[in-house]
Amino acid sequence: MKVSKALTIAGSDSGGGAGIQADLKTFQEFGVYGMSVITAVTAQNTVGVQGVFPVSLEGLEAQLRSIGSDLKPHAVKTGMLFSGEYIERTAYYIEKFGWNNVVIDPVMIAKGGATLLGEEAIHAMKTYMLPIAKVITPNIPEAEALTGIKIDCEEARAEAAKVLFNGGADYVVIKGGHFDSGEYVSDLLYNGVERVELVEKRINTKNTHGTGCTFSAAITAELAYGKKAESAIEHAKKFIQNAIAHGIEVGSGHGPVNHFAYRRIAHEQY
């Protein structure tokens, strides 16, 4: 049986809620064969990150060559790429092997506001990754870092989306979860022609670890199937909404979203 294949290039989360663990769980839920290239190993759980241990650059490149020589993915997503040099090397191999349907989750700002990537890495993200992106899915702080625009209203978010589109991305999704108020959460989808608001009810929960990883992985899985980008993004939005709404209690801190909510609870909606 031939299957669609998706590759995640990201960090490992020992707690299982984000990173490649979240991506592979999501690929599995969509019936897509998942592969991974690990950029860094993290020691973390629901209460925090205890350590980050990057894979050597040689190890990163070896993993990318192994995939490229045998297992051509139908879609690729990137998460935590660790540094500017890792970003440049990742982009080089994506282009070298002709991989398409690239989804960029620009993991650069932690939920608590800490900056995970320096200015050199942010420059590399704009220079090397943005031009090869089918879809980019920043949250508001990440979009601010990539564009230099302070996003404090919808007009500013729309302007930032245009900047990212002009930087090379085919589709831009700026997530709205960081807007504090309101009963609903709206993500902005921009394709260079029109803006679409993807609106869902805000869920009051502390169990949101891995939200961004899971959302972008769901888009990647849909693209691997051959779905159009707009459809993939809209379906992924519903998938992550259910993953948040039907939460699971794991650990004593900020737990993960429920990756199997789609299959167990919400499948009939689609």
PDB file of C-alpha atoms in Angstrom:
ATOM      1  CA  MET A   1       0.000   0.000   0.000  1.00  0.00           C
ATOM      2  CA  LYS A   2       1.440   3.359  -1.025  1.00  0.00           C
ATOM      3  CA  VAL A   3       1.030   6.160   1.458  1.00  0.00           C
ATOM      4  CA  SER A   4       1.621   9.877   1.594  1.00  0.00           C
ATOM      5  CA  LYS A   5       4.814  10.852   3.423  1.00  0.00           C
ATOM      6  CA  ALA A   6       5.555  13.905   5.547  1.00  0.00           C
ATOM      7  CA  LEU A   7       8.848  15.017   7.088  1.00  0.00           C
ATOM      8  CA  THR A   8       9.292  17.095  10.227  1.00  0.00           C
ATOM      9  CA  ILE A   9      12.571  18.924  10.844  1.00  0.00           C
ATOM     10  CA  ALA A  10      12.419  20.076  14.439  1.00  0.00           C
ATOM     11  CA  GLY A  11      13.482  19.569  18.021  1.00  0.00           C
ATOM     12  CA  SER A  12      12.614  16.619  20.240  1.00  0.00           C
ATOM     13  CA  ASP A  13      10.323  17.225  23.231  1.00  0.00           C
ATOM     14  CA  SER A  14      10.924  14.592  25.908  1.00  0.00           C
ATOM     15  CA  GLY A  15       7.528  15.434  27.408  1.00  0.00           C
ATOM     16  CA  GLY A  16       5.831  14.382  24.178  1.00  0.00           C
ATOM     17  CA  GLY A  17       3.597  17.420  23.754  1.00  0.00           C
ATOM     18  CA  ALA A  18       5.419  19.476  21.144  1.00  0.00           C
ATOM     19  CA  GLY A  19       8.261  19.208  18.635  1.00  0.00           C
ATOM     20  CA  ILE A  20       8.718  16.090  16.550  1.00  0.00           C
ATOM     21  CA  GLN A  21       6.616  14.063  18.969  1.00  0.00           C
ATOM     22  CA  ALA A  22       3.582  16.281  18.356  1.00  0.00           C
ATOM     23  CA  ASP A  23       4.277  16.303  14.625  1.00  0.00           C
ATOM     24  CA  LEU A  24       4.522  12.524  14.307  1.00  0.00           C
ATOM     25  CA  LYS A  25       1.387  12.018  16.389  1.00  0.00           C
ATOM     26  CA  THR A  26      -0.465  14.442  14.141  1.00  0.00           C
ATOM     27  CA  PHE A  27       0.799  12.804  10.948  1.00  0.00           C
ATOM     28  CA  GLN A  28      -0.390   9.462  12.298  1.00  0.00           C
ATOM     29  CA  GLU A  29      -3.851  10.842  13.042  1.00  0.00           C
ATOM     30  CA  PHE A  30      -4.128  11.961   9.418  1.00  0.00           C
ATOM     31  CA  GLY A  31      -2.937   8.604   8.079  1.00  0.00           C
ATOM     32  CA  VAL A  32       0.334  10.047   6.774  1.00  0.00           C
ATOM     33  CA  TYR A  33       3.666   8.255   7.103  1.00  0.00           C
ATOM     34  CA  GLY A  34       5.840  10.460   9.300  1.00  0.00           C
ATOM     35  CA  MET A  35       9.615  10.918   9.174  1.00  0.00           C
ATOM     36  CA  SER A  36      11.834  13.147  11.281  1.00  0.00           C
ATOM     37  CA  VAL A  37      15.098  15.037  11.298  1.00  0.00           C
ATOM     38  CA  ILE A  38      16.037  16.110  14.821  1.00  0.00           C
ATOM     39  CA  THR A  39      17.750  19.470  15.251  1.00  0.00           C
ATOM     40  CA  ALA A  40      18.046  19.414  19.044  1.00  0.00           C
ATOM     41  CA  VAL A  41      17.083  17.249  22.000  1.00  0.00           C
ATOM     42  CA  THR A  42      15.277  19.023  24.808  1.00  0.00           C
ATOM     43  CA  ALA A  43      14.746  17.910  28.371  1.00  0.00           C
ATOM     44  CA  GLN A  44      11.304  19.214  29.219  1.00  0.00           C
ATOM     45  CA  ASN A  45       7.996  18.373  30.810  1.00  0.00           C
ATOM     46  CA  THR A  46       4.748  20.178  31.530  1.00  0.00           C
ATOM     47  CA  VAL A  47       6.363  22.553  34.018  1.00  0.00           C
ATOM     48  CA  GLY A  48       9.219  23.803  31.851  1.00  0.00           C
ATOM     49  CA  VAL A  49      12.360  23.208  29.813  1.00  0.00           C
ATOM     50  CA  GLN A  50      15.286  21.839  31.786  1.00  0.00           C
ATOM     51  CA  GLY A  51      17.819  21.702  28.982  1.00  0.00           C
ATOM     52  CA  VAL A  52      18.434  22.054  25.239  1.00  0.00           C
ATOM     53  CA  PHE A  53      21.097  19.930  23.545  1.00  0.00           C
ATOM     54  CA  PRO A  54      21.641  20.618  19.837  1.00  0.00           C
ATOM     55  CA  VAL A  55      22.458  17.847  17.419  1.00  0.00           C
ATOM     56  CA  SER A  56      25.772  18.477  15.679  1.00  0.00           C
ATOM     57  CA  LEU A  57      25.589  20.183  12.294  1.00  0.00           C
ATOM     58  CA  GLU A  58      27.133  17.029  10.832  1.00  0.00           C
ATOM     59  CA  GLY A  59      24.340  14.985  12.402  1.00  0.00           C
ATOM     60  CA  LEU A  60      21.672  17.332  11.020  1.00  0.00           C
ATOM     61  CA  GLU A  61      23.066  17.079   7.503  1.00  0.00           C
ATOM     62  CA  ALA A  62      23.442  13.305   7.697  1.00  0.00           C
ATOM     63  CA  GLN A  63      19.772  12.934   8.632  1.00  0.00           C
ATOM     64  CA  LEU A  64      18.680  15.202   5.771  1.00  0.00           C
ATOM     65  CA  ARG A  65      20.799  13.248   3.282  1.00  0.00           C
ATOM     66  CA  SER A  66      19.391   9.949   4.524  1.00  0.00           C
ATOM     67  CA  ILE A  67      15.843  11.124   3.881  1.00  0.00           C
ATOM     68  CA  GLY A  68      16.756  12.718   0.568  1.00  0.00           C
ATOM     69  CA  SER A  69      18.474   9.637  -0.811  1.00  0.00           C
ATOM     70  CA  ASP A  70      15.586   7.251  -0.184  1.00  0.00           C
ATOM     71  CA  LEU A  71      12.343   8.684   1.194  1.00  0.00           C
ATOM     72  CA  LYS A  72      11.085  11.685  -0.746  1.00  0.00           C
ATOM     73  CA  PRO A  73       8.457  13.436   1.364  1.00  0.00           C
ATOM     74  CA  HIS A  74       5.293  14.823  -0.185  1.00  0.00           C
ATOM     75  CA  ALA A  75       5.360  17.685   2.326  1.00  0.00           C
ATOM     76  CA  VAL A  76       7.866  19.055   4.839  1.00  0.00           C
ATOM     77  CA  LYS A  77       7.462  21.108   7.994  1.00  0.00           C
ATOM     78  CA  THR A  78      10.101  22.842  10.033  1.00  0.00           C
ATOM     79  CA  GLY A  79       9.934  23.744  13.690  1.00  0.00           C
ATOM     80  CA  MET A  80      12.788  24.665  16.015  1.00  0.00           C
ATOM     81  CA  LEU A  81      15.864  25.051  13.805  1.00  0.00           C
ATOM     82  CA  PHE A  82      18.121  26.232  16.630  1.00  0.00           C
ATOM     83  CA  SER A  83      20.479  28.673  14.882  1.00  0.00           C
ATOM     84  CA  GLY A  84      21.161  30.581  11.699  1.00  0.00           C
ATOM     85  CA  GLU A  85      23.631  27.973  10.456  1.00  0.00           C
ATOM     86  CA  TYR A  86      21.093  25.191  10.994  1.00  0.00           C
ATOM     87  CA  ILE A  87      18.463  27.233   9.159  1.00  0.00           C
ATOM     88  CA  GLU A  88      20.764  27.817   6.175  1.00  0.00           C
ATOM     89  CA  ARG A  89      21.754  24.138   5.963  1.00  0.00           C
ATOM     90  CA  THR A  90      18.141  22.995   6.240  1.00  0.00           C
ATOM     91  CA  ALA A  91      17.054  25.311   3.433  1.00  0.00           C
ATOM     92  CA  TYR A  92      19.991  24.155   1.308  1.00  0.00           C
ATOM     93  CA  TYR A  93      18.957  20.499   1.497  1.00  0.00           C
ATOM     94  CA  ILE A  94      15.270  21.229   0.968  1.00  0.00           C
ATOM     95  CA  GLU A  95      16.174  22.946  -2.295  1.00  0.00           C
ATOM     96  CA  LYS A  96      18.860  20.394  -3.204  1.00  0.00           C
ATOM     97  CA  PHE A  97      16.368  17.515  -3.028  1.00  0.00           C
ATOM     98  CA  GLY A  98      13.524  19.480  -4.592  1.00  0.00           C
ATOM     99  CA  TRP A  99      11.140  19.042  -1.676  1.00  0.00           C
ATOM    100  CA  ASN A 100       7.874  20.948  -2.075  1.00  0.00           C
ATOM    101  CA  ASN A 101       4.933  21.860   0.157  1.00  0.00           C
ATOM    102  CA  VAL A 102       7.187  23.343   2.828  1.00  0.00           C
ATOM    103  CA  VAL A 103       5.380  24.517   5.973  1.00  0.00           C
ATOM    104  CA  ILE A 104       7.420  26.832   8.200  1.00  0.00           C
ATOM    105  CA  ASP A 105       6.492  27.057  11.866  1.00  0.00           C
ATOM    106  CA  PRO A 106       9.044  29.738  12.832  1.00  0.00           C
ATOM    107  CA  VAL A 107       9.655  28.682  16.414  1.00  0.00           C
ATOM    108  CA  MET A 108      11.460  31.716  17.785  1.00  0.00           C
ATOM    109  CA  ILE A 109       9.384  33.050  20.690  1.00  0.00           C
ATOM    110  CA  ALA A 110       8.440  30.856  23.670  1.00  0.00           C
ATOM    111  CA  LYS A 111       4.937  31.072  25.163  1.00  0.00           C
ATOM    112  CA  GLY A 112       6.376  32.967  28.124  1.00  0.00           C
ATOM    113  CA  GLY A 113       7.872  35.582  25.805  1.00  0.00           C
ATOM    114  CA  ALA A 114      11.499  34.407  25.849  1.00  0.00           C
ATOM    115  CA  THR A 115      13.380  34.813  22.561  1.00  0.00           C
ATOM    116  CA  LEU A 116      14.619  31.450  21.289  1.00  0.00           C
ATOM    117  CA  LEU A 117      16.485  32.705  18.219  1.00  0.00           C
ATOM    118  CA  GLY A 118      18.957  35.575  17.966  1.00  0.00           C
ATOM    119  CA  GLU A 119      18.983  38.309  15.325  1.00  0.00           C
ATOM    120  CA  GLU A 120      21.364  36.306  13.127  1.00  0.00           C
ATOM    121  CA  ALA A 121      18.929  33.369  13.072  1.00  0.00           C
ATOM    122  CA  ILE A 122      15.931  35.593  12.396  1.00  0.00           C
ATOM    123  CA  HIS A 123      17.818  37.073   9.431  1.00  0.00           C
ATOM    124  CA  ALA A 124      18.553  33.544   8.191  1.00  0.00           C
ATOM    125  CA  MET A 125      14.883  32.622   8.537  1.00  0.00           C
ATOM    126  CA  LYS A 126      13.887  35.562   6.322  1.00  0.00           C
ATOM    127  CA  THR A 127      16.724  35.003   3.847  1.00  0.00           C
ATOM    128  CA  TYR A 128      16.655  31.224   3.381  1.00  0.00           C
ATOM    129  CA  MET A 129      13.386  29.775   4.643  1.00  0.00           C
ATOM    130  CA  LEU A 130      10.746  32.350   3.794  1.00  0.00           C
ATOM    131  CA  PRO A 131      11.382  32.201   0.030  1.00  0.00           C
ATOM    132  CA  ILE A 132      10.805  28.416  -0.058  1.00  0.00           C
ATOM    133  CA  ALA A 133       7.714  28.396   2.179  1.00  0.00           C
ATOM    134  CA  LYS A 134       4.411  27.155   0.868  1.00  0.00           C
ATOM    135  CA  VAL A 135       2.869  28.171   4.203  1.00  0.00           C
ATOM    136  CA  ILE A 136       4.288  30.064   7.177  1.00  0.00           C
ATOM    137  CA  THR A 137       2.447  29.980  10.505  1.00  0.00           C
ATOM    138  CA  PRO A 138       3.876  32.524  12.967  1.00  0.00           C
ATOM    139  CA  ASN A 139       2.154  33.605  16.143  1.00  0.00           C
ATOM    140  CA  ILE A 140       1.993  37.338  16.750  1.00  0.00           C
ATOM    141  CA  PRO A 141       5.369  37.738  18.535  1.00  0.00           C
ATOM    142  CA  GLU A 142       7.054  35.685  15.803  1.00  0.00           C
ATOM    143  CA  ALA A 143       5.413  37.750  13.065  1.00  0.00           C
ATOM    144  CA  GLU A 144       6.625  40.888  14.844  1.00  0.00           C
ATOM    145  CA  ALA A 145      10.183  39.537  14.969  1.00  0.00           C
ATOM    146  CA  LEU A 146      10.136  38.614  11.277  1.00  0.00           C
ATOM    147  CA  THR A 147       8.620  41.873  10.031  1.00  0.00           C
ATOM    148  CA  GLY A 148       9.587  44.523  12.577  1.00  0.00           C
ATOM    149  CA  ILE A 149       5.927  45.543  12.802  1.00  0.00           C
ATOM    150  CA  LYS A 150       4.268  45.979  16.194  1.00  0.00           C
ATOM    151  CA  ILE A 151       1.048  43.994  15.905  1.00  0.00           C
ATOM    152  CA  ASP A 152      -1.477  45.563  18.253  1.00  0.00           C
ATOM    153  CA  CYS A 153      -4.503  45.669  15.950  1.00  0.00           C
ATOM    154  CA  GLU A 154      -5.947  43.876  12.930  1.00  0.00           C
ATOM    155  CA  GLU A 155      -4.593  46.456  10.484  1.00  0.00           C
ATOM    156  CA  ALA A 156      -1.056  45.862  11.734  1.00  0.00           C
ATOM    157  CA  ARG A 157      -1.498  42.109  11.482  1.00  0.00           C
ATOM    158  CA  ALA A 158      -2.688  42.474   7.884  1.00  0.00           C
ATOM    159  CA  GLU A 159       0.345  44.623   7.072  1.00  0.00           C
ATOM    160  CA  ALA A 160       2.679  42.032   8.617  1.00  0.00           C
ATOM    161  CA  ALA A 161       1.025  39.301   6.540  1.00  0.00           C
ATOM    162  CA  LYS A 162       1.730  41.294   3.380  1.00  0.00           C
ATOM    163  CA  VAL A 163       5.384  41.683   4.350  1.00  0.00           C
ATOM    164  CA  LEU A 164       5.744  37.920   4.889  1.00  0.00           C
ATOM    165  CA  PHE A 165       3.987  37.183   1.604  1.00  0.00           C
ATOM    166  CA  ASN A 166       6.264  39.613  -0.226  1.00  0.00           C
ATOM    167  CA  GLY A 167       9.204  37.854   1.433  1.00  0.00           C
ATOM    168  CA  GLY A 168       8.366  34.692  -0.468  1.00  0.00           C
ATOM    169  CA  ALA A 169       5.717  32.675   1.377  1.00  0.00           C
ATOM    170  CA  ASP A 170       2.777  31.566  -0.777  1.00  0.00           C
ATOM    171  CA  TYR A 171       0.375  31.535   2.177  1.00  0.00           C
ATOM    172  CA  VAL A 172       0.683  33.346   5.485  1.00  0.00           C
ATOM    173  CA  VAL A 173      -1.237  32.394   8.622  1.00  0.00           C
ATOM    174  CA  ILE A 174      -0.699  34.761  11.549  1.00  0.00           C
ATOM    175  CA  LYS A 175      -2.274  33.123  14.559  1.00  0.00           C
ATOM    176  CA  GLY A 176      -4.355  35.237  16.910  1.00  0.00           C
ATOM    177  CA  GLY A 177      -4.058  33.420  20.205  1.00  0.00           C
ATOM    178  CA  HIS A 178      -1.827  36.141  21.688  1.00  0.00           C
ATOM    179  CA  PHE A 179      -4.585  38.719  21.454  1.00  0.00           C
ATOM    180  CA  ASP A 180      -5.739  38.716  25.078  1.00  0.00           C
ATOM    181  CA  SER A 181      -9.386  39.644  24.930  1.00  0.00           C
ATOM    182  CA  GLY A 182     -12.442  38.317  23.208  1.00  0.00           C
ATOM    183  CA  GLU A 183     -14.678  35.302  23.227  1.00  0.00           C
ATOM    184  CA  TYR A 184     -13.287  34.142  19.889  1.00  0.00           C
ATOM    185  CA  VAL A 185      -9.813  33.599  18.442  1.00  0.00           C
ATOM    186  CA  SER A 186      -9.154  34.615  14.841  1.00  0.00           C
ATOM    187  CA  ASP A 187      -6.238  33.489  12.695  1.00  0.00           C
ATOM    188  CA  LEU A 188      -5.498  35.579   9.618  1.00  0.00           C
ATOM    189  CA  LEU A 189      -4.913  33.732   6.330  1.00  0.00           C
ATOM    190  CA  TYR A 190      -3.420  35.771   3.483  1.00  0.00           C
ATOM    191  CA  ASN A 191      -2.608  34.508   0.002  1.00  0.00           C
ATOM    192  CA  GLY A 192      -1.493  37.715  -1.658  1.00  0.00           C
ATOM    193  CA  VAL A 193      -4.959  38.480  -2.987  1.00  0.00           C
ATOM    194  CA  GLU A 194      -7.445  38.140  -0.163  1.00  0.00           C
ATOM    195  CA  ARG A 195      -7.563  37.907   3.603  1.00  0.00           C
ATOM    196  CA  VAL A 196      -9.596  35.216   5.340  1.00  0.00           C
ATOM    197  CA  GLU A 197     -10.412  35.187   9.041  1.00  0.00           C
ATOM    198  CA  LEU A 198     -10.413  31.689  10.564  1.00  0.00           C
ATOM    199  CA  VAL A 199     -12.501  32.110  13.693  1.00  0.00           C
ATOM    200  CA  GLU A 200     -13.075  29.649  16.526  1.00  0.00           C
ATOM    201  CA  LYS A 201     -14.335  29.998  20.084  1.00  0.00           C
ATOM    202  CA  ARG A 202     -11.602  30.706  22.649  1.00  0.00           C
ATOM    203  CA  ILE A 203     -11.076  27.738  24.988  1.00  0.00           C
ATOM    204  CA  ASN A 204     -10.212  28.527  28.597  1.00  0.00           C
ATOM    205  CA  THR A 205      -7.542  25.925  29.387  1.00  0.00           C
ATOM    206  CA  LYS A 206      -3.937  25.732  30.505  1.00  0.00           C
ATOM    207  CA  ASN A 207      -3.335  22.634  28.380  1.00  0.00           C
ATOM    208  CA  THR A 208      -2.129  24.248  25.165  1.00  0.00           C
ATOM    209  CA  HIS A 209       1.430  22.913  24.922  1.00  0.00           C
ATOM    210  CA  GLY A 210       2.235  21.978  21.333  1.00  0.00           C
ATOM    211  CA  THR A 211      -0.555  24.020  19.769  1.00  0.00           C
ATOM    212  CA  GLY A 212       1.619  25.629  17.100  1.00  0.00           C
ATOM    213  CA  CYS A 213       3.485  22.430  16.260  1.00  0.00           C
ATOM    214  CA  THR A 214       0.272  20.461  15.939  1.00  0.00           C
ATOM    215  CA  PHE A 215      -1.463  23.077  13.797  1.00  0.00           C
ATOM    216  CA  SER A 216       1.414  23.306  11.319  1.00  0.00           C
ATOM    217  CA  ALA A 217       1.826  19.520  11.280  1.00  0.00           C
ATOM    218  CA  ALA A 218      -1.858  19.138  10.402  1.00  0.00           C
ATOM    219  CA  ILE A 219      -1.401  21.536   7.476  1.00  0.00           C
ATOM    220  CA  THR A 220       1.630  19.521   6.376  1.00  0.00           C
ATOM    221  CA  ALA A 221      -0.283  16.254   6.514  1.00  0.00           C
ATOM    222  CA  GLU A 222      -3.079  17.658   4.374  1.00  0.00           C
ATOM    223  CA  LEU A 223      -0.609  19.018   1.825  1.00  0.00           C
ATOM    224  CA  ALA A 224       1.074  15.606   1.713  1.00  0.00           C
ATOM    225  CA  TYR A 225      -2.274  14.198   0.649  1.00  0.00           C
ATOM    226  CA  GLY A 226      -2.410  16.689  -2.193  1.00  0.00           C
ATOM    227  CA  LYS A 227      -4.973  19.029  -0.664  1.00  0.00           C
ATOM    228  CA  LYS A 228      -5.050  22.674  -1.704  1.00  0.00           C
ATOM    229  CA  ALA A 229      -3.418  25.021   0.783  1.00  0.00           C
ATOM    230  CA  GLU A 230      -6.593  26.898   1.769  1.00  0.00           C
ATOM    231  CA  SER A 231      -8.413  23.641   2.443  1.00  0.00           C
ATOM    232  CA  ALA A 232      -5.442  22.225   4.360  1.00  0.00           C
ATOM    233  CA  ILE A 233      -5.254  25.307   6.584  1.00  0.00           C
ATOM    234  CA  GLU A 234      -8.983  25.390   7.295  1.00  0.00           C
ATOM    235  CA  HIS A 235      -9.050  21.685   8.160  1.00  0.00           C
ATOM    236  CA  ALA A 236      -5.978  22.053  10.369  1.00  0.00           C
ATOM    237  CA  LYS A 237      -7.709  24.882  12.234  1.00  0.00           C
ATOM    238  CA  LYS A 238     -10.635  22.585  13.053  1.00  0.00           C
ATOM    239  CA  PHE A 239      -8.244  19.804  14.027  1.00  0.00           C
ATOM    240  CA  ILE A 240      -6.345  21.951  16.541  1.00  0.00           C
ATOM    241  CA  GLN A 241      -9.547  23.486  17.886  1.00  0.00           C
ATOM    242  CA  ASN A 242     -10.780  20.024  18.835  1.00  0.00           C
ATOM    243  CA  ALA A 243      -7.363  19.076  20.212  1.00  0.00           C
ATOM    244  CA  ILE A 244      -7.586  22.065  22.574  1.00  0.00           C
ATOM    245  CA  ALA A 245     -11.292  21.740  23.397  1.00  0.00           C
ATOM    246  CA  HIS A 246     -11.093  18.054  24.338  1.00  0.00           C
ATOM    247  CA  GLY A 247      -8.007  18.359  26.494  1.00  0.00           C
ATOM    248  CA  ILE A 248      -6.205  15.681  28.434  1.00  0.00           C
ATOM    249  CA  GLU A 249      -4.643  15.945  31.875  1.00  0.00           C
ATOM    250  CA  VAL A 250      -0.980  14.972  31.698  1.00  0.00           C
ATOM    251  CA  GLY A 251       1.562  16.217  34.231  1.00  0.00           C
ATOM    252  CA  SER A 252       1.241  18.964  36.808  1.00  0.00           C
ATOM    253  CA  GLY A 253       1.870  22.040  34.626  1.00  0.00           C
ATOM    254  CA  HIS A 254       0.795  23.217  31.182  1.00  0.00           C
ATOM    255  CA  GLY A 255      -0.226  19.986  29.534  1.00  0.00           C
ATOM    256  CA  PRO A 256      -0.390  19.107  25.842  1.00  0.00           C
ATOM    257  CA  VAL A 257      -3.269  19.338  23.446  1.00  0.00           C
ATOM    258  CA  ASN A 258      -5.171  16.141  22.698  1.00  0.00           C
ATOM    259  CA  HIS A 259      -3.790  14.770  19.453  1.00  0.00           C
ATOM    260  CA  PHE A 260      -6.331  11.977  19.208  1.00  0.00           C
ATOM    261  CA  ALA A 261      -9.428  14.146  19.770  1.00  0.00           C
ATOM    262  CA  TYR A 262      -9.987  14.293  16.010  1.00  0.00           C
ATOM    263  CA  ARG A 263     -10.163  10.521  15.689  1.00  0.00           C
ATOM    264  CA  ARG A 264     -11.998   9.718  18.912  1.00  0.00           C
ATOM    265  CA  ILE A 265     -14.411  12.613  19.187  1.00  0.00           C
ATOM    266  CA  ALA A 266     -14.578  14.940  16.230  1.00  0.00           C
ATOM    267  CA  HIS A 267     -14.077  12.859  13.084  1.00  0.00           C
ATOM    268  CA  GLU A 268     -17.768  12.951  12.152  1.00  0.00           C
ATOM    269  CA  GLN A 269     -17.569  16.771  11.826  1.00  0.00           C
ATOM    270  CA  TYR A 270     -15.429  16.469   8.734  1.00  0.00           C
TER     271      TYR A 270
END
